[in-house]
Amino acid sequence: MNNQQVIELTQRYLMSTYSQLPVAFVRGEGCRLWDADGNEYLDFIGGISVVSTGHCHPRVAAAICEQAGQLMHTSNLYHIPPQAQLAKRLVELSFADRCFFCNSGAEANEAAIKLARKWAGINRSGECFGIITAKQSFHGRTLATLAATGQEKYQKAFRPLPPGFTYVIFNDVGALEEAISGQTCAVMLETIQGEGGINVPDDDYLPRVRELCDKRGILLILDEVQTALGRTGRWFGYEHADITPDIITLAKALGSGFPIGACLAKEEVASAFQPGDHASTFGGNHLACAAALATIDVIEDESLVANAAQMGSLLVKLLTDELSGIEGFDHVRGRGLLLAVQFTPKVSAKAVQDQCLAAGLVVNATGDDRVRLAPPLMVSEADCQEAVAILADAVRKVAGH
Ligand SMILES: *Cc1c(COP(=O)(O)O)cnc(C)c1O
């Protein structure tokens, strides 16, 4: 099949939930992708912050193949060796004491929401189910995580949504303080808002939120589905704020592309879950956990967290230098390898995205006026230079000079 044939099949047989770019990738290696017509691309979105170790890293691919030939799935009715090992690794890397595994970011957040409510039922008196989230947040597409997502446009066709969620302006501690009531059991935030536009909070925001949660006896849940595992130049986004959350959720980068999600918590909170409270058929099966274990090994052995920090700084510098003269460019923001290039309203991000794709660079327009960059964590200096040159050309073309 060539690109066009895949597009025709998609249009004929799939529900139209996505507005897809007219390309079908068939092969990947590191930061490179090839489409069904044989064209080569430099991938600067990495499957939306998923392909952490690069496409088809030989160690991750080998781990998956080996596990697939040995045992893929038994269900959580029985003990699962790679799941136990993966939980140990994640606990050693993070603030957490215990893990629950599932298959996606939304499911990880569902687990976090249920855990917070179960915890509140045990530790707090009265009706205490409220969860405060931020406007412009993104927590997933299931009904509860959609309710948690503070964006009207995603919610409106699907009401009624599960109750108990209220929204406050991100990066405003005062607003949060006002929103907390006797019914609040948790605050749930991204450490950097991803889908909402790569919004990095002020340095004192998360520390002050932590203090506030402690003072009011409520849990701090951090949705690190996009920010964890090196993406921001540290293993976890909360490390930049030097705080300890109560619960975090992971997914995107954890399996290098193999679907897996996780909810991690401190012992005092995790212990609220008892047998029967929560479950997932596929969650943490042998195959997914083998992929995640290999992913963590590669991130560690190849120093990809440090590389993300270095390449992130380099990208910000290159982008600022290259784009500054171009009318229509506003600024670059983000942290590590989670960046947004912000344009003025004159420049359409979609047009820049399309122009880049035609020139062999994959980026993502996350809104009318900004493009998101989230390359694999193993991206090189030469890759960054090439990407910035293509992007600058694209912006010049779109801006009309
Ligand atoms: C992508 C994302 C999710 C949803 O993850 P899915 O795997 O699509 O369910 C939730 N929260 C954040 C912060 C995300 O970036």
GROMACS .gro file of C-alpha atoms and ligand atoms in nm:
model
  416
    1MET     CA    1   0.000   0.000   0.000
    2ASN     CA    2   0.114   0.354  -0.071
    3ASN     CA    3   0.012   0.665   0.127
    4GLN     CA    4  -0.296   0.727  -0.085
    5GLN     CA    5  -0.424   0.371  -0.053
    6VAL     CA    6  -0.392   0.383   0.325
    7ILE     CA    7  -0.572   0.717   0.334
    8GLU     CA    8  -0.858   0.574   0.125
    9LEU     CA    9  -0.895   0.270   0.352
   10THR     CA   10  -0.893   0.493   0.660
   11GLN     CA   11  -1.158   0.721   0.518
   12ARG     CA   12  -1.372   0.425   0.422
   13TYR     CA   13  -1.350   0.215   0.739
   14LEU     CA   14  -1.256   0.426   1.040
   15MET     CA   15  -1.466   0.649   1.258
   16SER     CA   16  -1.368   1.007   1.187
   17THR     CA   17  -1.228   1.084   1.530
   18TYR     CA   18  -0.898   1.224   1.402
   19SER     CA   19  -0.806   1.490   1.151
   20GLN     CA   20  -0.500   1.318   1.014
   21LEU     CA   21  -0.216   1.452   0.807
   22PRO     CA   22  -0.196   1.287   0.463
   23VAL     CA   23   0.090   1.052   0.539
   24ALA     CA   24   0.119   0.689   0.654
   25PHE     CA   25   0.445   0.597   0.822
   26VAL     CA   26   0.566   0.242   0.776
   27ARG     CA   27   0.914   0.234   0.928
   28GLY     CA   28   1.114   0.414   1.193
   29GLU     CA   29   1.466   0.423   1.331
   30GLY     CA   30   1.581   0.665   1.602
   31CYS     CA   31   1.449   1.009   1.506
   32ARG     CA   32   1.375   0.906   1.147
   33LEU     CA   33   1.049   0.792   0.989
   34TRP     CA   34   0.967   0.665   0.641
   35ASP     CA   35   0.624   0.683   0.482
   36ALA     CA   36   0.452   0.434   0.254
   37ASP     CA   37   0.578   0.621  -0.053
   38GLY     CA   38   0.938   0.591   0.063
   39ASN     CA   39   0.986   0.952   0.181
   40GLU     CA   40   1.211   1.013   0.481
   41TYR     CA   41   1.125   1.242   0.773
   42LEU     CA   42   1.289   1.380   1.083
   43ASP     CA   43   1.047   1.313   1.368
   44PHE     CA   44   1.018   1.599   1.618
   45ILE     CA   45   0.697   1.487   1.786
   46GLY     CA   46   0.788   1.123   1.862
   47GLY     CA   47   0.431   0.995   1.860
   48ILE     CA   48   0.336   1.279   2.100
   49SER     CA   49   0.610   1.239   2.360
   50VAL     CA   50   0.579   0.860   2.345
   51VAL     CA   51   0.879   0.734   2.151
   52SER     CA   52   1.122   0.825   2.427
   53THR     CA   53   1.406   0.594   2.326
   54GLY     CA   54   1.365   0.661   1.953
   55HIS     CA   55   1.180   0.450   1.700
   56CYS     CA   56   1.245   0.078   1.727
   57HIS     CA   57   1.536   0.097   1.969
   58PRO     CA   58   1.709  -0.242   1.922
   59ARG     CA   59   1.707  -0.317   2.297
   60VAL     CA   60   1.338  -0.234   2.336
   61ALA     CA   61   1.246  -0.426   2.020
   62ALA     CA   62   1.452  -0.727   2.137
   63ALA     CA   63   1.293  -0.721   2.483
   64ILE     CA   64   0.944  -0.718   2.328
   65CYS     CA   65   1.031  -1.000   2.083
   66GLU     CA   66   1.186  -1.212   2.353
   67GLN     CA   67   0.894  -1.167   2.593
   68ALA     CA   68   0.645  -1.228   2.310
   69GLY     CA   69   0.809  -1.562   2.246
   70GLN     CA   70   0.801  -1.656   2.613
   71LEU     CA   71   0.476  -1.530   2.770
   72MET     CA   72   0.264  -1.227   2.685
   73HIS     CA   73  -0.027  -1.230   2.922
   74THR     CA   74  -0.175  -1.422   3.211
   75SER     CA   75  -0.398  -1.155   3.378
   76ASN     CA   76  -0.351  -1.014   3.726
   77LEU     CA   77  -0.505  -1.328   3.877
   78TYR     CA   78  -0.141  -1.437   3.906
   79HIS     CA   79   0.192  -1.276   3.986
   80ILE     CA   80   0.374  -1.122   3.691
   81PRO     CA   81   0.757  -1.117   3.713
   82PRO     CA   82   0.829  -0.818   3.484
   83GLN     CA   83   0.546  -0.619   3.651
   84ALA     CA   84   0.701  -0.672   3.994
   85GLN     CA   85   1.043  -0.570   3.858
   86LEU     CA   86   0.901  -0.264   3.682
   87ALA     CA   87   0.724  -0.148   3.999
   88LYS     CA   88   1.052  -0.179   4.190
   89ARG     CA   89   1.235   0.028   3.926
   90LEU     CA   90   0.971   0.303   3.925
   91VAL     CA   91   0.962   0.318   4.304
   92GLU     CA   92   1.341   0.345   4.316
   93LEU     CA   93   1.338   0.624   4.057
   94SER     CA   94   1.060   0.827   4.218
   95PHE     CA   95   0.901   0.951   4.542
   96ALA     CA   96   0.649   0.666   4.533
   97ASP     CA   97   0.616   0.344   4.733
   98ARG     CA   98   0.369   0.150   4.519
   99CYS     CA   99   0.243   0.123   4.159
  100PHE     CA  100  -0.071   0.021   3.975
  101PHE     CA  101  -0.045  -0.058   3.604
  102CYS     CA  102  -0.295   0.004   3.327
  103ASN     CA  103  -0.282   0.076   2.954
  104SER     CA  104  -0.304   0.449   2.892
  105GLY     CA  105  -0.281   0.796   3.038
  106ALA     CA  106  -0.654   0.829   3.085
  107GLU     CA  107  -0.668   0.499   3.269
  108ALA     CA  108  -0.378   0.602   3.491
  109ASN     CA  109  -0.572   0.917   3.580
  110GLU     CA  110  -0.890   0.717   3.641
  111ALA     CA  111  -0.690   0.507   3.887
  112ALA     CA  112  -0.558   0.823   4.055
  113ILE     CA  113  -0.908   0.971   4.084
  114LYS     CA  114  -1.050   0.650   4.231
  115LEU     CA  115  -0.754   0.617   4.470
  116ALA     CA  116  -0.795   0.975   4.594
  117ARG     CA  117  -1.166   0.923   4.654
  118LYS     CA  118  -1.110   0.591   4.829
  119TRP     CA  119  -0.839   0.753   5.044
  120ALA     CA  120  -1.072   1.040   5.135
  121GLY     CA  121  -1.348   0.797   5.229
  122ILE     CA  122  -1.115   0.639   5.481
  123ASN     CA  123  -0.925   0.945   5.604
  124ARG     CA  124  -1.170   1.232   5.581
  125SER     CA  125  -1.514   1.279   5.725
  126GLY     CA  126  -1.833   1.356   5.535
  127GLU     CA  127  -1.878   1.372   5.160
  128CYS     CA  128  -1.532   1.435   5.028
  129PHE     CA  129  -1.501   1.357   4.660
  130GLY     CA  130  -1.414   1.691   4.500
  131ILE     CA  131  -1.112   1.719   4.274
  132ILE     CA  132  -0.982   2.054   4.161
  133THR     CA  133  -0.806   2.069   3.824
  134ALA     CA  134  -0.682   2.351   3.605
  135LYS     CA  135  -0.834   2.531   3.312
  136GLN     CA  136  -0.659   2.438   2.986
  137SER     CA  137  -0.558   2.107   3.143
  138PHE     CA  138  -0.573   1.773   2.966
  139HIS     CA  139  -0.627   1.449   3.154
  140GLY     CA  140  -0.782   1.215   2.896
  141ARG     CA  141  -1.095   1.123   2.701
  142THR     CA  142  -1.278   0.877   2.925
  143LEU     CA  143  -1.578   1.032   3.095
  144ALA     CA  144  -1.413   1.096   3.433
  145THR     CA  145  -1.087   1.223   3.284
  146LEU     CA  146  -1.285   1.436   3.042
  147ALA     CA  147  -1.463   1.582   3.343
  148ALA     CA  148  -1.119   1.647   3.491
  149THR     CA  149  -1.003   1.816   3.171
  150GLY     CA  150  -1.070   2.187   3.210
  151GLN     CA  151  -1.158   2.249   2.848
  152GLU     CA  152  -1.520   2.307   2.756
  153LYS     CA  153  -1.466   2.221   2.388
  154TYR     CA  154  -1.385   1.856   2.466
  155GLN     CA  155  -1.670   1.817   2.716
  156LYS     CA  156  -1.975   1.980   2.570
  157ALA     CA  157  -2.109   1.702   2.345
  158PHE     CA  158  -2.079   1.437   2.614
  159ARG     CA  159  -2.268   1.565   2.914
  160PRO     CA  160  -2.361   1.459   3.173
  161LEU     CA  161  -2.007   1.400   3.296
  162PRO     CA  162  -1.923   1.250   3.636
  163PRO     CA  163  -1.964   1.522   3.900
  164GLY     CA  164  -1.707   1.646   4.149
  165PHE     CA  165  -1.463   1.839   3.931
  166THR     CA  166  -1.398   2.211   3.954
  167TYR     CA  167  -1.150   2.417   3.754
  168VAL     CA  168  -0.918   2.697   3.848
  169ILE     CA  169  -0.675   2.909   3.649
  170PHE     CA  170  -0.338   2.734   3.621
  171ASN     CA  171  -0.044   2.901   3.793
  172ASP     CA  172  -0.269   3.099   4.032
  173VAL     CA  173  -0.236   2.979   4.392
  174GLY     CA  174  -0.492   3.229   4.516
  175ALA     CA  175  -0.759   3.091   4.285
  176LEU     CA  176  -0.682   2.740   4.404
  177GLU     CA  177  -0.699   2.841   4.769
  178GLU     CA  178  -1.043   2.990   4.714
  179ALA     CA  179  -1.169   2.682   4.533
  180ILE     CA  180  -1.080   2.434   4.809
  181SER     CA  181  -1.380   2.337   5.020
  182GLY     CA  182  -1.459   2.082   5.289
  183GLN     CA  183  -1.559   1.847   5.007
  184THR     CA  184  -1.226   1.866   4.826
  185CYS     CA  185  -1.014   1.551   4.840
  186ALA     CA  186  -0.745   1.632   4.584
  187VAL     CA  187  -0.587   1.877   4.345
  188MET     CA  188  -0.481   1.731   4.011
  189LEU     CA  189  -0.236   1.922   3.791
  190GLU     CA  190   0.012   1.871   3.512
  191THR     CA  191   0.363   1.990   3.599
  192ILE     CA  192   0.365   2.154   3.256
  193GLN     CA  193   0.037   2.176   3.067
  194GLY     CA  194   0.101   1.976   2.751
  195GLU     CA  195  -0.204   1.972   2.524
  196GLY     CA  196  -0.307   2.308   2.671
  197GLY     CA  197  -0.007   2.475   2.507
  198ILE     CA  198   0.315   2.381   2.693
  199ASN     CA  199   0.236   2.615   2.982
  200VAL     CA  200   0.518   2.614   3.235
  201PRO     CA  201   0.411   2.742   3.578
  202ASP     CA  202   0.618   2.988   3.783
  203ASP     CA  203   0.888   2.825   3.995
  204ASP     CA  204   0.698   2.884   4.320
  205TYR     CA  205   0.360   2.758   4.197
  206LEU     CA  206   0.389   2.384   4.266
  207PRO     CA  207   0.574   2.435   4.598
  208ARG     CA  208   0.293   2.667   4.713
  209VAL     CA  209   0.028   2.423   4.589
  210ARG     CA  210   0.204   2.151   4.791
  211GLU     CA  211   0.194   2.370   5.104
  212LEU     CA  212  -0.170   2.447   5.049
  213CYS     CA  213  -0.259   2.079   5.006
  214ASP     CA  214  -0.073   1.995   5.328
  215LYS     CA  215  -0.246   2.274   5.516
  216ARG     CA  216  -0.591   2.164   5.398
  217GLY     CA  217  -0.526   1.790   5.427
  218ILE     CA  218  -0.586   1.711   5.061
  219LEU     CA  219  -0.387   1.507   4.810
  220LEU     CA  220  -0.169   1.644   4.535
  221ILE     CA  221  -0.202   1.437   4.219
  222LEU     CA  222   0.039   1.524   3.940
  223ASP     CA  223  -0.054   1.408   3.592
  224GLU     CA  224   0.292   1.334   3.453
  225VAL     CA  225   0.159   1.133   3.160
  226GLN     CA  226   0.349   1.361   2.924
  227THR     CA  227   0.621   1.509   3.144
  228ALA     CA  228   0.769   1.201   3.315
  229LEU     CA  229   1.065   0.981   3.228
  230GLY     CA  230   1.311   1.241   3.108
  231ARG     CA  231   1.096   1.454   2.883
  232THR     CA  232   1.161   1.778   3.075
  233GLY     CA  233   1.529   1.706   3.140
  234ARG     CA  234   1.463   1.538   3.476
  235TRP     CA  235   1.315   1.195   3.539
  236PHE     CA  236   0.992   1.353   3.663
  237GLY     CA  237   0.846   1.700   3.620
  238TYR     CA  238   0.792   1.743   3.995
  239GLU     CA  239   1.170   1.734   4.051
  240HIS     CA  240   1.198   2.082   3.899
  241ALA     CA  241   0.972   2.211   4.178
  242ASP     CA  242   1.158   2.011   4.443
  243ILE     CA  243   0.835   1.877   4.594
  244THR     CA  244   0.690   1.537   4.677
  245PRO     CA  245   0.345   1.469   4.532
  246ASP     CA  246   0.107   1.209   4.677
  247ILE     CA  247   0.014   1.044   4.348
  248ILE     CA  248   0.155   1.069   3.997
  249THR     CA  249   0.040   0.917   3.672
  250LEU     CA  250   0.258   0.799   3.385
  251ALA     CA  251   0.196   0.662   3.040
  252LYS     CA  252   0.323   0.813   2.716
  253ALA     CA  253   0.699   0.749   2.732
  254LEU     CA  254   0.687   0.445   2.957
  255GLY     CA  255   0.677   0.176   2.688
  256SER     CA  256   0.856   0.356   2.401
  257GLY     CA  257   0.532   0.309   2.206
  258PHE     CA  258   0.404  -0.010   2.365
  259PRO     CA  259   0.081   0.089   2.548
  260ILE     CA  260   0.124   0.102   2.925
  261GLY     CA  261   0.013   0.342   3.198
  262ALA     CA  262   0.088   0.362   3.567
  263CYS     CA  263  -0.039   0.526   3.882
  264LEU     CA  264   0.224   0.570   4.156
  265ALA     CA  265   0.160   0.672   4.517
  266LYS     CA  266   0.305   0.703   4.863
  267GLU     CA  267   0.230   0.413   5.097
  268GLU     CA  268  -0.020   0.610   5.311
  269VAL     CA  269  -0.229   0.677   5.003
  270ALA     CA  270  -0.168   0.355   4.807
  271SER     CA  271  -0.285   0.148   5.102
  272ALA     CA  272  -0.640   0.278   5.051
  273PHE     CA  273  -0.674   0.035   4.759
  274GLN     CA  274  -0.771  -0.312   4.872
  275PRO     CA  275  -0.829  -0.625   4.660
  276GLY     CA  276  -1.130  -0.569   4.436
  277ASP     CA  277  -1.115  -0.188   4.439
  278HIS     CA  278  -0.953  -0.146   4.101
  279ALA     CA  279  -0.829  -0.366   3.819
  280SER     CA  280  -0.732  -0.391   3.456
  281THR     CA  281  -0.734  -0.703   3.242
  282PHE     CA  282  -0.434  -0.607   3.033
  283GLY     CA  283  -0.276  -0.373   3.287
  284GLY     CA  284   0.089  -0.450   3.354
  285ASN     CA  285   0.099  -0.770   3.155
  286HIS     CA  286   0.428  -0.942   3.079
  287LEU     CA  287   0.468  -0.790   2.737
  288ALA     CA  288   0.394  -0.429   2.832
  289CYS     CA  289   0.620  -0.447   3.136
  290ALA     CA  290   0.906  -0.600   2.938
  291ALA     CA  291   0.879  -0.303   2.699
  292ALA     CA  292   0.878  -0.058   2.990
  293LEU     CA  293   1.171  -0.224   3.168
  294ALA     CA  294   1.378  -0.207   2.849
  295THR     CA  295   1.273   0.156   2.800
  296ILE     CA  296   1.394   0.252   3.148
  297ASP     CA  297   1.719   0.060   3.095
  298VAL     CA  298   1.784   0.249   2.773
  299ILE     CA  299   1.696   0.588   2.924
  300GLU     CA  300   1.940   0.512   3.206
  301ASP     CA  301   2.224   0.349   3.013
  302GLU     CA  302   2.223   0.608   2.734
  303SER     CA  303   2.187   0.906   2.973
  304LEU     CA  304   1.878   1.021   2.788
  305VAL     CA  305   1.755   1.240   3.073
  306ALA     CA  306   2.073   1.448   3.057
  307ASN     CA  307   2.054   1.447   2.677
  308ALA     CA  308   1.698   1.579   2.692
  309ALA     CA  309   1.813   1.865   2.916
  310GLN     CA  310   2.109   1.949   2.689
  311MET     CA  311   1.928   1.916   2.357
  312GLY     CA  312   1.634   2.111   2.501
  313SER     CA  313   1.857   2.407   2.588
  314LEU     CA  314   2.027   2.383   2.250
  315LEU     CA  315   1.691   2.378   2.070
  316VAL     CA  316   1.566   2.684   2.256
  317LYS     CA  317   1.884   2.870   2.160
  318LEU     CA  318   1.880   2.758   1.796
  319LEU     CA  319   1.510   2.834   1.756
  320THR     CA  320   1.543   3.175   1.915
  321ASP     CA  321   1.847   3.262   1.702
  322GLU     CA  322   1.700   3.133   1.376
  323LEU     CA  323   1.343   3.254   1.414
  324SER     CA  324   1.394   3.587   1.589
  325GLY     CA  325   1.429   3.783   1.267
  326ILE     CA  326   1.113   3.634   1.117
  327GLU     CA  327   0.795   3.833   1.141
  328GLY     CA  328   0.525   3.615   1.293
  329PHE     CA  329   0.753   3.441   1.542
  330ASP     CA  330   0.676   3.529   1.902
  331HIS     CA  331   0.876   3.311   2.142
  332VAL     CA  332   0.980   2.959   2.240
  333ARG     CA  333   0.871   2.811   2.572
  334GLY     CA  334   0.888   2.482   2.756
  335ARG     CA  335   1.140   2.270   2.937
  336GLY     CA  336   1.377   1.999   2.820
  337LEU     CA  337   1.238   1.840   2.505
  338LEU     CA  338   0.879   1.958   2.557
  339LEU     CA  339   0.869   2.287   2.370
  340ALA     CA  340   0.624   2.516   2.198
  341VAL     CA  341   0.709   2.763   1.926
  342GLN     CA  342   0.460   3.046   1.964
  343PHE     CA  343   0.364   3.255   1.662
  344THR     CA  344   0.174   3.581   1.639
  345PRO     CA  345  -0.186   3.547   1.515
  346LYS     CA  346  -0.064   3.625   1.161
  347VAL     CA  347   0.106   3.286   1.127
  348SER     CA  348  -0.106   2.972   1.114
  349ALA     CA  349   0.052   2.689   1.311
  350LYS     CA  350  -0.134   2.440   1.093
  351ALA     CA  351   0.022   2.592   0.781
  352VAL     CA  352   0.368   2.571   0.943
  353GLN     CA  353   0.303   2.209   1.039
  354ASP     CA  354   0.195   2.120   0.684
  355GLN     CA  355   0.490   2.304   0.531
  356CYS     CA  356   0.731   2.122   0.765
  357LEU     CA  357   0.580   1.785   0.677
  358ALA     CA  358   0.620   1.854   0.307
  359ALA     CA  359   0.984   1.942   0.377
  360GLY     CA  360   1.043   1.623   0.578
  361LEU     CA  361   1.000   1.742   0.938
  362VAL     CA  362   0.724   1.610   1.165
  363VAL     CA  363   0.596   1.864   1.419
  364ASN     CA  364   0.254   1.914   1.577
  365ALA     CA  365   0.025   2.219   1.568
  366THR     CA  366  -0.140   2.221   1.914
  367GLY     CA  367  -0.362   2.520   1.861
  368ASP     CA  368  -0.401   2.793   1.602
  369ASP     CA  369  -0.082   2.977   1.678
  370ARG     CA  370   0.174   2.735   1.819
  371VAL     CA  371   0.367   2.426   1.720
  372ARG     CA  372   0.473   2.160   1.969
  373LEU     CA  373   0.812   1.991   1.955
  374ALA     CA  374   0.873   1.669   2.150
  375PRO     CA  375   1.143   1.470   1.970
  376PRO     CA  376   1.271   1.136   2.098
  377LEU     CA  377   1.501   1.185   2.397
  378MET     CA  378   1.798   1.052   2.199
  379VAL     CA  379   1.783   1.337   1.946
  380SER     CA  380   2.128   1.466   1.842
  381GLU     CA  381   2.272   1.812   1.792
  382ALA     CA  382   2.275   1.758   1.415
  383ASP     CA  383   1.906   1.655   1.427
  384CYS     CA  384   1.823   1.975   1.616
  385GLN     CA  385   2.011   2.191   1.365
  386GLU     CA  386   1.837   2.021   1.073
  387ALA     CA  387   1.493   2.056   1.234
  388VAL     CA  388   1.540   2.423   1.317
  389ALA     CA  389   1.654   2.500   0.961
  390ILE     CA  390   1.344   2.330   0.813
  391LEU     CA  391   1.113   2.495   1.066
  392ALA     CA  392   1.261   2.841   1.005
  393ASP     CA  393   1.214   2.794   0.629
  394ALA     CA  394   0.855   2.687   0.684
  395VAL     CA  395   0.777   2.988   0.904
  396ARG     CA  396   0.936   3.221   0.647
  397LYS     CA  397   0.720   3.069   0.371
  398VAL     CA  398   0.401   3.089   0.578
  399ALA     CA  399   0.477   3.443   0.698
  400GLY     CA  400   0.532   3.537   0.333
  401HIS     CA  401   0.899   3.634   0.327
  402LIG     C1  402  -0.180   1.228   2.661
  402LIG     C2  403  -0.221   1.270   2.797
  402LIG     C3  404  -0.325   1.204   2.867
  402LIG     C4  405  -0.408   1.097   2.803
  402LIG     O1  406  -0.335   0.985   2.773
  402LIG     P1  407  -0.404   0.869   2.683
  402LIG     O2  408  -0.298   0.764   2.679
  402LIG     O3  409  -0.433   0.930   2.551
  402LIG     O4  410  -0.526   0.825   2.754
  402LIG     C5  411  -0.351   1.245   2.995
  402LIG     N1  412  -0.282   1.343   3.053
  402LIG     C6  413  -0.182   1.408   2.991
  402LIG     C7  414  -0.108   1.516   3.062
  402LIG     C8  415  -0.149   1.375   2.860
  402LIG     O5  416  -0.053   1.442   2.797
   0.00000   0.00000   0.00000
